[in-house]
N, CA, C and O atoms as a GROMACS GRO file, in nm:
protein
  456
    1GLN      N    1   1.323  -1.603  -1.355
    1GLN     CA    2   1.287  -1.462  -1.344
    1GLN      C    3   1.225  -1.431  -1.208
    1GLN      O    4   1.259  -1.331  -1.145
    2VAL      N    5   1.135  -1.516  -1.164
    2VAL     CA    6   1.073  -1.497  -1.033
    2VAL      C    7   1.170  -1.540  -0.925
    2VAL      O    8   1.228  -1.649  -0.932
    3GLN      N    9   1.188  -1.455  -0.826
    3GLN     CA   10   1.278  -1.485  -0.717
    3GLN      C   11   1.221  -1.432  -0.586
    3GLN      O   12   1.177  -1.318  -0.579
    4LEU      N   13   1.223  -1.516  -0.486
    4LEU     CA   14   1.182  -1.478  -0.351
    4LEU      C   15   1.303  -1.496  -0.261
    4LEU      O   16   1.357  -1.606  -0.250
    5VAL      N   17   1.346  -1.389  -0.198
    5VAL     CA   18   1.465  -1.392  -0.115
    5VAL      C   19   1.428  -1.366   0.030
    5VAL      O   20   1.382  -1.258   0.065
    6GLU      N   21   1.448  -1.468   0.112
    6GLU     CA   22   1.420  -1.457   0.254
    6GLU      C   23   1.546  -1.416   0.329
    6GLU      O   24   1.657  -1.452   0.290
    7SER      N   25   1.529  -1.340   0.435
    7SER     CA   26   1.641  -1.298   0.518
    7SER      C   27   1.592  -1.269   0.658
    7SER      O   28   1.471  -1.264   0.683
    8GLY      N   29   1.686  -1.249   0.750
    8GLY     CA   30   1.652  -1.211   0.886
    8GLY      C   31   1.663  -1.322   0.988
    8GLY      O   32   1.646  -1.297   1.107
    9GLY      N   33   1.691  -1.443   0.944
    9GLY     CA   34   1.705  -1.553   1.037
    9GLY      C   35   1.834  -1.544   1.116
    9GLY      O   36   1.919  -1.459   1.088
   10GLY      N   37   1.847  -1.631   1.214
   10GLY     CA   38   1.966  -1.632   1.296
   10GLY      C   39   1.948  -1.718   1.418
   10GLY      O   40   1.850  -1.792   1.430
   11LEU      N   41   2.043  -1.708   1.509
   11LEU     CA   42   2.041  -1.782   1.635
   11LEU      C   43   1.991  -1.690   1.746
   11LEU      O   44   2.046  -1.582   1.767
   12VAL      N   45   1.887  -1.733   1.815
   12VAL     CA   46   1.830  -1.653   1.923
   12VAL      C   47   1.802  -1.741   2.044
   12VAL      O   48   1.785  -1.863   2.032
   13GLN      N   49   1.797  -1.678   2.160
   13GLN     CA   50   1.762  -1.747   2.284
   13GLN      C   51   1.612  -1.771   2.290
   13GLN      O   52   1.535  -1.695   2.232
   14PRO      N   53   1.569  -1.875   2.360
   14PRO     CA   54   1.425  -1.892   2.382
   14PRO      C   55   1.365  -1.767   2.442
   14PRO      O   56   1.422  -1.706   2.533
   15GLY      N   57   1.249  -1.729   2.392
   15GLY     CA   58   1.184  -1.606   2.437
   15GLY      C   59   1.224  -1.484   2.356
   15GLY      O   60   1.165  -1.377   2.374
   16GLY      N   61   1.320  -1.499   2.269
   16GLY     CA   62   1.366  -1.388   2.187
   16GLY      C   63   1.277  -1.363   2.067
   16GLY      O   64   1.175  -1.428   2.048
   17SER      N   65   1.319  -1.266   1.986
   17SER     CA   66   1.240  -1.224   1.870
   17SER      C   67   1.326  -1.213   1.746
   17SER      O   68   1.446  -1.188   1.754
   18LEU      N   69   1.264  -1.233   1.631
   18LEU     CA   70   1.327  -1.212   1.501
   18LEU      C   71   1.223  -1.157   1.405
   18LEU      O   72   1.104  -1.181   1.421
   19ARG      N   73   1.270  -1.082   1.307
   19ARG     CA   74   1.183  -1.032   1.202
   19ARG      C   75   1.237  -1.082   1.068
   19ARG      O   76   1.348  -1.046   1.028
   20LEU      N   77   1.160  -1.165   1.001
   20LEU     CA   78   1.200  -1.219   0.873
   20LEU      C   79   1.144  -1.133   0.760
   20LEU      O   80   1.034  -1.079   0.769
   21SER      N   81   1.222  -1.122   0.653
   21SER     CA   82   1.181  -1.046   0.536
   21SER      C   83   1.180  -1.137   0.414
   21SER      O   84   1.261  -1.228   0.402
   22CYS      N   85   1.089  -1.110   0.323
   22CYS     CA   86   1.081  -1.180   0.196
   22CYS      C   87   1.063  -1.075   0.088
   22CYS      O   88   0.957  -1.013   0.078
   23VAL      N   89   1.165  -1.054   0.008
   23VAL     CA   90   1.160  -0.956  -0.100
   23VAL      C   91   1.145  -1.029  -0.233
   23VAL      O   92   1.222  -1.120  -0.263
   24ALA      N   93   1.048  -0.988  -0.310
   24ALA     CA   94   1.017  -1.056  -0.435
   24ALA      C   95   1.062  -0.976  -0.556
   24ALA      O   96   1.062  -0.853  -0.555
   25SER      N   97   1.101  -1.048  -0.660
   25SER     CA   98   1.129  -0.989  -0.790
   25SER      C   99   1.066  -1.078  -0.896
   25SER      O  100   1.060  -1.200  -0.881
   26GLY      N  101   1.019  -1.016  -1.003
   26GLY     CA  102   0.950  -1.091  -1.107
   26GLY      C  103   0.810  -1.134  -1.067
   26GLY      O  104   0.746  -1.212  -1.137
   27LEU      N  105   0.764  -1.084  -0.956
   27LEU     CA  106   0.634  -1.118  -0.901
   27LEU      C  107   0.590  -1.003  -0.812
   27LEU      O  108   0.669  -0.953  -0.733
   28THR      N  109   0.467  -0.962  -0.825
   28THR     CA  110   0.412  -0.857  -0.740
   28THR      C  111   0.334  -0.922  -0.627
   28THR      O  112   0.232  -0.988  -0.651
   29VAL      N  113   0.381  -0.905  -0.506
   29VAL     CA  114   0.322  -0.978  -0.394
   29VAL      C  115   0.177  -0.940  -0.372
   29VAL      O  116   0.098  -1.022  -0.325
   30SER      N  117   0.140  -0.817  -0.406
   30SER     CA  118   0.002  -0.774  -0.387
   30SER      C  119  -0.095  -0.842  -0.482
   30SER      O  120  -0.217  -0.831  -0.466
   31SER      N  121  -0.043  -0.913  -0.581
   31SER     CA  122  -0.127  -0.986  -0.676
   31SER      C  123  -0.153  -1.130  -0.631
   31SER      O  124  -0.226  -1.203  -0.697
   32PHE      N  125  -0.094  -1.169  -0.520
   32PHE     CA  126  -0.106  -1.305  -0.471
   32PHE      C  127  -0.132  -1.305  -0.321
   32PHE      O  128  -0.086  -1.217  -0.249
   33ASP      N  129  -0.204  -1.404  -0.276
   33ASP     CA  130  -0.206  -1.432  -0.133
   33ASP      C  131  -0.071  -1.493  -0.099
   33ASP      O  132  -0.028  -1.589  -0.163
   34MET      N  133  -0.005  -1.438   0.002
   34MET     CA  134   0.130  -1.481   0.036
   34MET      C  135   0.132  -1.554   0.170
   34MET      O  136   0.045  -1.534   0.256
   35ALA      N  137   0.231  -1.639   0.186
   35ALA     CA  138   0.239  -1.719   0.307
   35ALA      C  139   0.383  -1.747   0.347
   35ALA      O  140   0.475  -1.739   0.264
   36TRP      N  141   0.401  -1.780   0.473
   36TRP     CA  142   0.528  -1.830   0.526
   36TRP      C  143   0.511  -1.977   0.560
   36TRP      O  144   0.408  -2.019   0.611
   37TYR      N  145   0.615  -2.054   0.531
   37TYR     CA  146   0.621  -2.195   0.564
   37TYR      C  147   0.753  -2.222   0.637
   37TYR      O  148   0.844  -2.140   0.633
   38ARG      N  149   0.762  -2.336   0.701
   38ARG     CA  150   0.888  -2.372   0.765
   38ARG      C  151   0.907  -2.523   0.760
   38ARG      O  152   0.812  -2.600   0.749
   39GLN      N  153   1.033  -2.562   0.767
   39GLN     CA  154   1.066  -2.703   0.767
   39GLN      C  155   1.174  -2.729   0.871
   39GLN      O  156   1.286  -2.679   0.860
   40ALA      N  157   1.140  -2.806   0.972
   40ALA     CA  158   1.233  -2.844   1.076
   40ALA      C  159   1.307  -2.972   1.036
   40ALA      O  160   1.257  -3.048   0.952
   41PRO      N  161   1.424  -2.997   1.095
   41PRO     CA  162   1.499  -3.118   1.061
   41PRO      C  163   1.415  -3.244   1.082
   41PRO      O  164   1.355  -3.263   1.187
   42GLY      N  165   1.412  -3.329   0.981
   42GLY     CA  166   1.340  -3.454   0.990
   42GLY      C  167   1.189  -3.444   0.982
   42GLY      O  168   1.119  -3.542   1.004
   43LYS      N  169   1.138  -3.326   0.952
   43LYS     CA  170   0.994  -3.306   0.946
   43LYS      C  171   0.952  -3.251   0.810
   43LYS      O  172   1.034  -3.200   0.734
   44GLU      N  173   0.824  -3.264   0.781
   44GLU     CA  174   0.769  -3.211   0.657
   44GLU      C  175   0.756  -3.060   0.666
   44GLU      O  176   0.742  -3.003   0.774
   45ARG      N  177   0.762  -2.996   0.551
   45ARG     CA  178   0.740  -2.852   0.546
   45ARG      C  179   0.596  -2.823   0.588
   45ARG      O  180   0.503  -2.891   0.547
   46GLU      N  181   0.578  -2.720   0.671
   46GLU     CA  182   0.447  -2.689   0.723
   46GLU      C  183   0.412  -2.542   0.706
   46GLU      O  184   0.499  -2.456   0.696
   47PHE      N  185   0.284  -2.517   0.704
   47PHE     CA  186   0.232  -2.382   0.694
   47PHE      C  187   0.251  -2.308   0.825
   47PHE      O  188   0.237  -2.366   0.933
   48VAL      N  189   0.284  -2.180   0.816
   48VAL     CA  190   0.302  -2.096   0.934
   48VAL      C  191   0.201  -1.982   0.939
   48VAL      O  192   0.130  -1.967   1.038
   49ALA      N  193   0.195  -1.902   0.832
   49ALA     CA  194   0.108  -1.785   0.832
   49ALA      C  195   0.072  -1.746   0.689
   49ALA      O  196   0.150  -1.771   0.597
   50ARG      N  197  -0.043  -1.686   0.672
   50ARG     CA  198  -0.091  -1.645   0.541
   50ARG      C  199  -0.153  -1.506   0.550
   50ARG      O  200  -0.214  -1.472   0.652
   51ILE      N  201  -0.136  -1.426   0.446
   51ILE     CA  202  -0.197  -1.294   0.442
   51ILE      C  203  -0.281  -1.280   0.316
   51ILE      O  204  -0.238  -1.314   0.206
   52TYR      N  205  -0.402  -1.229   0.335
   52TYR     CA  206  -0.491  -1.193   0.226
   52TYR      C  207  -0.495  -1.042   0.220
   52TYR      O  208  -0.513  -0.976   0.323
   53TRP      N  209  -0.479  -0.985   0.101
   53TRP     CA  210  -0.466  -0.842   0.090
   53TRP      C  211  -0.597  -0.767   0.111
   53TRP      O  212  -0.597  -0.646   0.133
   54ARG      N  213  -0.708  -0.837   0.103
   54ARG     CA  214  -0.835  -0.776   0.139
   54ARG      C  215  -0.841  -0.760   0.290
   54ARG      O  216  -0.836  -0.858   0.364
   55GLY      N  217  -0.851  -0.639   0.333
   55GLY     CA  218  -0.855  -0.611   0.477
   55GLY      C  219  -0.734  -0.530   0.526
   55GLY      O  220  -0.752  -0.414   0.561
   56PRO      N  221  -0.617  -0.584   0.529
   56PRO     CA  222  -0.582  -0.724   0.503
   56PRO      C  223  -0.628  -0.817   0.616
   56PRO      O  224  -0.651  -0.773   0.728
   57SER      N  225  -0.641  -0.942   0.583
   57SER     CA  226  -0.673  -1.042   0.683
   57SER      C  227  -0.562  -1.145   0.686
   57SER      O  228  -0.493  -1.168   0.586
   58THR      N  229  -0.544  -1.207   0.799
   58THR     CA  230  -0.437  -1.302   0.818
   58THR      C  231  -0.487  -1.430   0.882
   58THR      O  232  -0.594  -1.434   0.942
   59TYR      N  233  -0.407  -1.535   0.867
   59TYR     CA  234  -0.440  -1.664   0.925
   59TYR      C  235  -0.309  -1.729   0.969
   59TYR      O  236  -0.208  -1.719   0.900
   60TYR      N  237  -0.313  -1.797   1.085
   60TYR     CA  238  -0.192  -1.854   1.142
   60TYR      C  239  -0.213  -1.999   1.184
   60TYR      O  240  -0.323  -2.041   1.220
   61ALA      N  241  -0.105  -2.074   1.177
   61ALA     CA  242  -0.106  -2.208   1.234
   61ALA      C  243  -0.124  -2.196   1.385
   61ALA      O  244  -0.077  -2.100   1.447
   62ASP      N  245  -0.191  -2.294   1.444
   62ASP     CA  246  -0.215  -2.290   1.588
   62ASP      C  247  -0.085  -2.281   1.668
   62ASP      O  248  -0.082  -2.219   1.774
   63SER      N  249   0.020  -2.341   1.618
   63SER     CA  250   0.145  -2.345   1.690
   63SER      C  251   0.212  -2.208   1.705
   63SER      O  252   0.295  -2.190   1.794
   64VAL      N  253   0.176  -2.112   1.620
   64VAL     CA  254   0.240  -1.981   1.625
   64VAL      C  255   0.141  -1.870   1.654
   64VAL      O  256   0.181  -1.754   1.670
   65LYS      N  257   0.015  -1.901   1.663
   65LYS     CA  258  -0.089  -1.801   1.685
   65LYS      C  259  -0.064  -1.724   1.814
   65LYS      O  260  -0.038  -1.784   1.919
   66GLY      N  261  -0.071  -1.592   1.806
   66GLY     CA  262  -0.046  -1.508   1.921
   66GLY      C  263   0.098  -1.470   1.940
   66GLY      O  264   0.129  -1.382   2.020
   67ARG      N  265   0.188  -1.533   1.867
   67ARG     CA  266   0.331  -1.504   1.878
   67ARG      C  267   0.390  -1.446   1.750
   67ARG      O  268   0.481  -1.363   1.756
   68PHE      N  269   0.338  -1.488   1.636
   68PHE     CA  270   0.389  -1.443   1.506
   68PHE      C  271   0.290  -1.349   1.440
   68PHE      O  272   0.169  -1.361   1.461
   69THR      N  273   0.341  -1.255   1.361
   69THR     CA  274   0.257  -1.163   1.287
   69THR      C  275   0.309  -1.149   1.144
   69THR      O  276   0.426  -1.116   1.124
   70ILE      N  277   0.223  -1.174   1.046
   70ILE     CA  278   0.260  -1.158   0.907
   70ILE      C  279   0.210  -1.023   0.858
   70ILE      O  280   0.101  -0.980   0.895
   71SER      N  281   0.288  -0.957   0.775
   71SER     CA  282   0.250  -0.828   0.720
   71SER      C  283   0.316  -0.810   0.584
   71SER      O  284   0.401  -0.889   0.545
   72GLY      N  285   0.275  -0.706   0.513
   72GLY     CA  286   0.332  -0.680   0.382
   72GLY      C  287   0.353  -0.532   0.358
   72GLY      O  288   0.296  -0.448   0.427
   73ASP      N  289   0.435  -0.502   0.259
   73ASP     CA  290   0.463  -0.364   0.218
   73ASP      C  291   0.463  -0.363   0.066
   73ASP      O  292   0.557  -0.408   0.002
   74ASN      N  293   0.356  -0.310   0.009
   74ASN     CA  294   0.343  -0.308  -0.136
   74ASN      C  295   0.453  -0.226  -0.202
   74ASN      O  296   0.504  -0.264  -0.308
   75ALA      N  297   0.490  -0.114  -0.141
   75ALA     CA  298   0.592  -0.028  -0.199
   75ALA      C  299   0.726  -0.098  -0.210
   75ALA      O  300   0.802  -0.075  -0.304
   76LYS      N  301   0.756  -0.185  -0.114
   76LYS     CA  302   0.882  -0.259  -0.116
   76LYS      C  303   0.868  -0.397  -0.177
   76LYS      O  304   0.966  -0.471  -0.188
   77ASN      N  305   0.747  -0.433  -0.217
   77ASN     CA  306   0.720  -0.564  -0.274
   77ASN      C  307   0.773  -0.674  -0.183
   77ASN      O  308   0.845  -0.764  -0.225
   78ALA      N  309   0.735  -0.663  -0.056
   78ALA     CA  310   0.791  -0.753   0.044
   78ALA      C  311   0.684  -0.800   0.142
   78ALA      O  312   0.580  -0.737   0.161
   79VAL      N  313   0.713  -0.914   0.202
   79VAL     CA  314   0.630  -0.972   0.306
   79VAL      C  315   0.719  -0.997   0.427
   79VAL      O  316   0.836  -1.034   0.412
   80TYR      N  317   0.665  -0.978   0.546
   80TYR     CA  318   0.743  -0.991   0.668
   80TYR      C  319   0.679  -1.089   0.764
   80TYR      O  320   0.559  -1.116   0.757
   81LEU      N  321   0.760  -1.142   0.853
   81LEU     CA  322   0.711  -1.227   0.961
   81LEU      C  323   0.780  -1.185   1.089
   81LEU      O  324   0.899  -1.211   1.108
   82GLN      N  325   0.706  -1.121   1.178
   82GLN     CA  326   0.756  -1.085   1.309
   82GLN      C  327   0.733  -1.202   1.402
   82GLN      O  328   0.620  -1.247   1.419
   83MET      N  329   0.839  -1.252   1.463
   83MET     CA  330   0.831  -1.368   1.549
   83MET      C  331   0.874  -1.330   1.690
   83MET      O  332   0.987  -1.287   1.712
   84ASN      N  333   0.784  -1.345   1.784
   84ASN     CA  334   0.811  -1.314   1.924
   84ASN      C  335   0.795  -1.440   2.008
   84ASN      O  336   0.738  -1.540   1.965
   85SER      N  337   0.848  -1.433   2.129
   85SER     CA  338   0.838  -1.545   2.223
   85SER      C  339   0.880  -1.676   2.159
   85SER      O  340   0.810  -1.777   2.169
   86LEU      N  341   0.993  -1.674   2.093
   86LEU     CA  342   1.039  -1.791   2.019
   86LEU      C  343   1.072  -1.908   2.111
   86LEU      O  344   1.121  -1.891   2.223
   87ARG      N  345   1.043  -2.026   2.062
   87ARG     CA  346   1.064  -2.150   2.134
   87ARG      C  347   1.158  -2.241   2.055
   87ARG      O  348   1.169  -2.227   1.934
   88PRO      N  349   1.226  -2.334   2.122
   88PRO     CA  350   1.314  -2.426   2.050
   88PRO      C  351   1.243  -2.499   1.936
   88PRO      O  352   1.304  -2.526   1.833
   89GLU      N  353   1.117  -2.531   1.953
   89GLU     CA  354   1.043  -2.601   1.849
   89GLU      C  355   1.014  -2.514   1.727
   89GLU      O  356   0.964  -2.565   1.626
   90ASP      N  357   1.045  -2.385   1.735
   90ASP     CA  358   1.034  -2.298   1.618
   90ASP      C  359   1.155  -2.310   1.527
   90ASP      O  360   1.156  -2.254   1.417
   91THR      N  361   1.257  -2.381   1.570
   91THR     CA  362   1.377  -2.398   1.491
   91THR      C  363   1.344  -2.466   1.358
   91THR      O  364   1.286  -2.575   1.356
   92ALA      N  365   1.380  -2.400   1.248
   92ALA     CA  366   1.347  -2.451   1.115
   92ALA      C  367   1.404  -2.357   1.011
   92ALA      O  368   1.453  -2.248   1.042
   93ILE      N  369   1.398  -2.400   0.886
   93ILE     CA  370   1.423  -2.311   0.775
   93ILE      C  371   1.289  -2.251   0.736
   93ILE      O  372   1.191  -2.323   0.715
   94TYR      N  373   1.284  -2.119   0.726
   94TYR     CA  374   1.160  -2.049   0.695
   94TYR      C  375   1.160  -2.002   0.551
   94TYR      O  376   1.259  -1.946   0.503
   95TYR      N  377   1.049  -2.025   0.482
   95TYR     CA  378   1.034  -1.989   0.342
   95TYR      C  379   0.909  -1.904   0.323
   95TYR      O  380   0.810  -1.921   0.394
   96CYS      N  381   0.914  -1.813   0.229
   96CYS     CA  382   0.793  -1.746   0.186
   96CYS      C  383   0.755  -1.798   0.048
   96CYS      O  384   0.839  -1.851  -0.024
   97ASN      N  385   0.629  -1.784   0.013
   97ASN     CA  386   0.581  -1.830  -0.115
   97ASN      C  387   0.439  -1.777  -0.134
   97ASN      O  388   0.381  -1.721  -0.041
   98THR      N  389   0.386  -1.794  -0.252
   98THR     CA  390   0.244  -1.771  -0.272
   98THR      C  391   0.168  -1.884  -0.205
   98THR      O  392   0.225  -1.989  -0.176
   99VAL      N  393   0.042  -1.862  -0.180
   99VAL     CA  394  -0.040  -1.968  -0.123
   99VAL      C  395  -0.042  -2.088  -0.216
   99VAL      O  396  -0.056  -2.202  -0.171
  100GLY      N  397  -0.029  -2.064  -0.346
  100GLY     CA  398  -0.023  -2.173  -0.442
  100GLY      C  399   0.107  -2.250  -0.440
  100GLY      O  400   0.117  -2.354  -0.504
  101ARG      N  401   0.206  -2.203  -0.367
  101ARG     CA  402   0.336  -2.270  -0.347
  101ARG      C  403   0.407  -2.301  -0.478
  101ARG      O  404   0.464  -2.408  -0.495
  102VAL      N  405   0.402  -2.206  -0.569
  102VAL     CA  406   0.464  -2.225  -0.698
  102VAL      C  407   0.615  -2.200  -0.693
  102VAL      O  408   0.691  -2.266  -0.764
  103TYR      N  409   0.657  -2.105  -0.611
  103TYR     CA  410   0.796  -2.064  -0.608
  103TYR      C  411   0.859  -2.086  -0.470
  103TYR      O  412   0.801  -2.050  -0.367
  104TRP      N  413   0.978  -2.145  -0.471
  104TRP     CA  414   1.053  -2.165  -0.347
  104TRP      C  415   1.190  -2.101  -0.359
  104TRP      O  416   1.259  -2.118  -0.459
  105GLY      N  417   1.230  -2.029  -0.255
  105GLY     CA  418   1.362  -1.971  -0.250
  105GLY      C  419   1.454  -2.055  -0.163
  105GLY      O  420   1.426  -2.172  -0.137
  106GLN      N  421   1.564  -1.995  -0.119
  106GLN     CA  422   1.660  -2.066  -0.035
  106GLN      C  423   1.615  -2.077   0.110
  106GLN      O  424   1.662  -2.163   0.184
  107GLY      N  425   1.525  -1.989   0.151
  107GLY     CA  426   1.482  -1.987   0.289
  107GLY      C  427   1.584  -1.920   0.379
  107GLY      O  428   1.693  -1.885   0.336
  108THR      N  429   1.546  -1.902   0.505
  108THR     CA  430   1.637  -1.846   0.603
  108THR      C  431   1.629  -1.928   0.731
  108THR      O  432   1.519  -1.960   0.777
  109GLN      N  433   1.743  -1.961   0.787
  109GLN     CA  434   1.750  -2.050   0.902
  109GLN      C  435   1.721  -1.975   1.031
  109GLN      O  436   1.780  -1.870   1.058
  110VAL      N  437   1.631  -2.029   1.109
  110VAL     CA  438   1.601  -1.978   1.243
  110VAL      C  439   1.635  -2.088   1.343
  110VAL      O  440   1.583  -2.199   1.334
  111THR      N  441   1.722  -2.055   1.436
  111THR     CA  442   1.760  -2.150   1.540
  111THR      C  443   1.734  -2.088   1.676
  111THR      O  444   1.786  -1.981   1.708
  112VAL      N  445   1.654  -2.156   1.756
  112VAL     CA  446   1.619  -2.108   1.890
  112VAL      C  447   1.682  -2.204   1.990
  112VAL      O  448   1.639  -2.319   2.001
  113SER      N  449   1.781  -2.158   2.062
  113SER     CA  450   1.855  -2.245   2.152
  113SER      C  451   1.923  -2.164   2.261
  113SER      O  452   1.962  -2.049   2.240
  114SER      N  453   1.937  -2.225   2.378
  114SER     CA  454   2.007  -2.161   2.488
  114SER      C  455   2.157  -2.166   2.466
  114SER      O  456   2.233  -2.116   2.549
   0.00000   0.00000   0.00000
């Protein structure tokens, strides 16, 4: 019943930008602290960004701080990740989930390459 659908990934040049979307069904995102994670080839899945609805306030991994911005839209039951100044090391599959990491979707592939 619960489904998180990520979209917006693609192939971009270094220094480019992408906006990822996460649309939820069977779950109200405003009832959970939400986060983005990513997994690069041969590496463990890692935390990218988190949003707390109080404020709202946000928290980012050091590797993306100053370049990525997480936000949400209660009316659309969605969470977004604006990614700027992309680097090859940002290449990964990106997933959204609750901070509790209970639900995983298919993710969306981001590839940063010349």
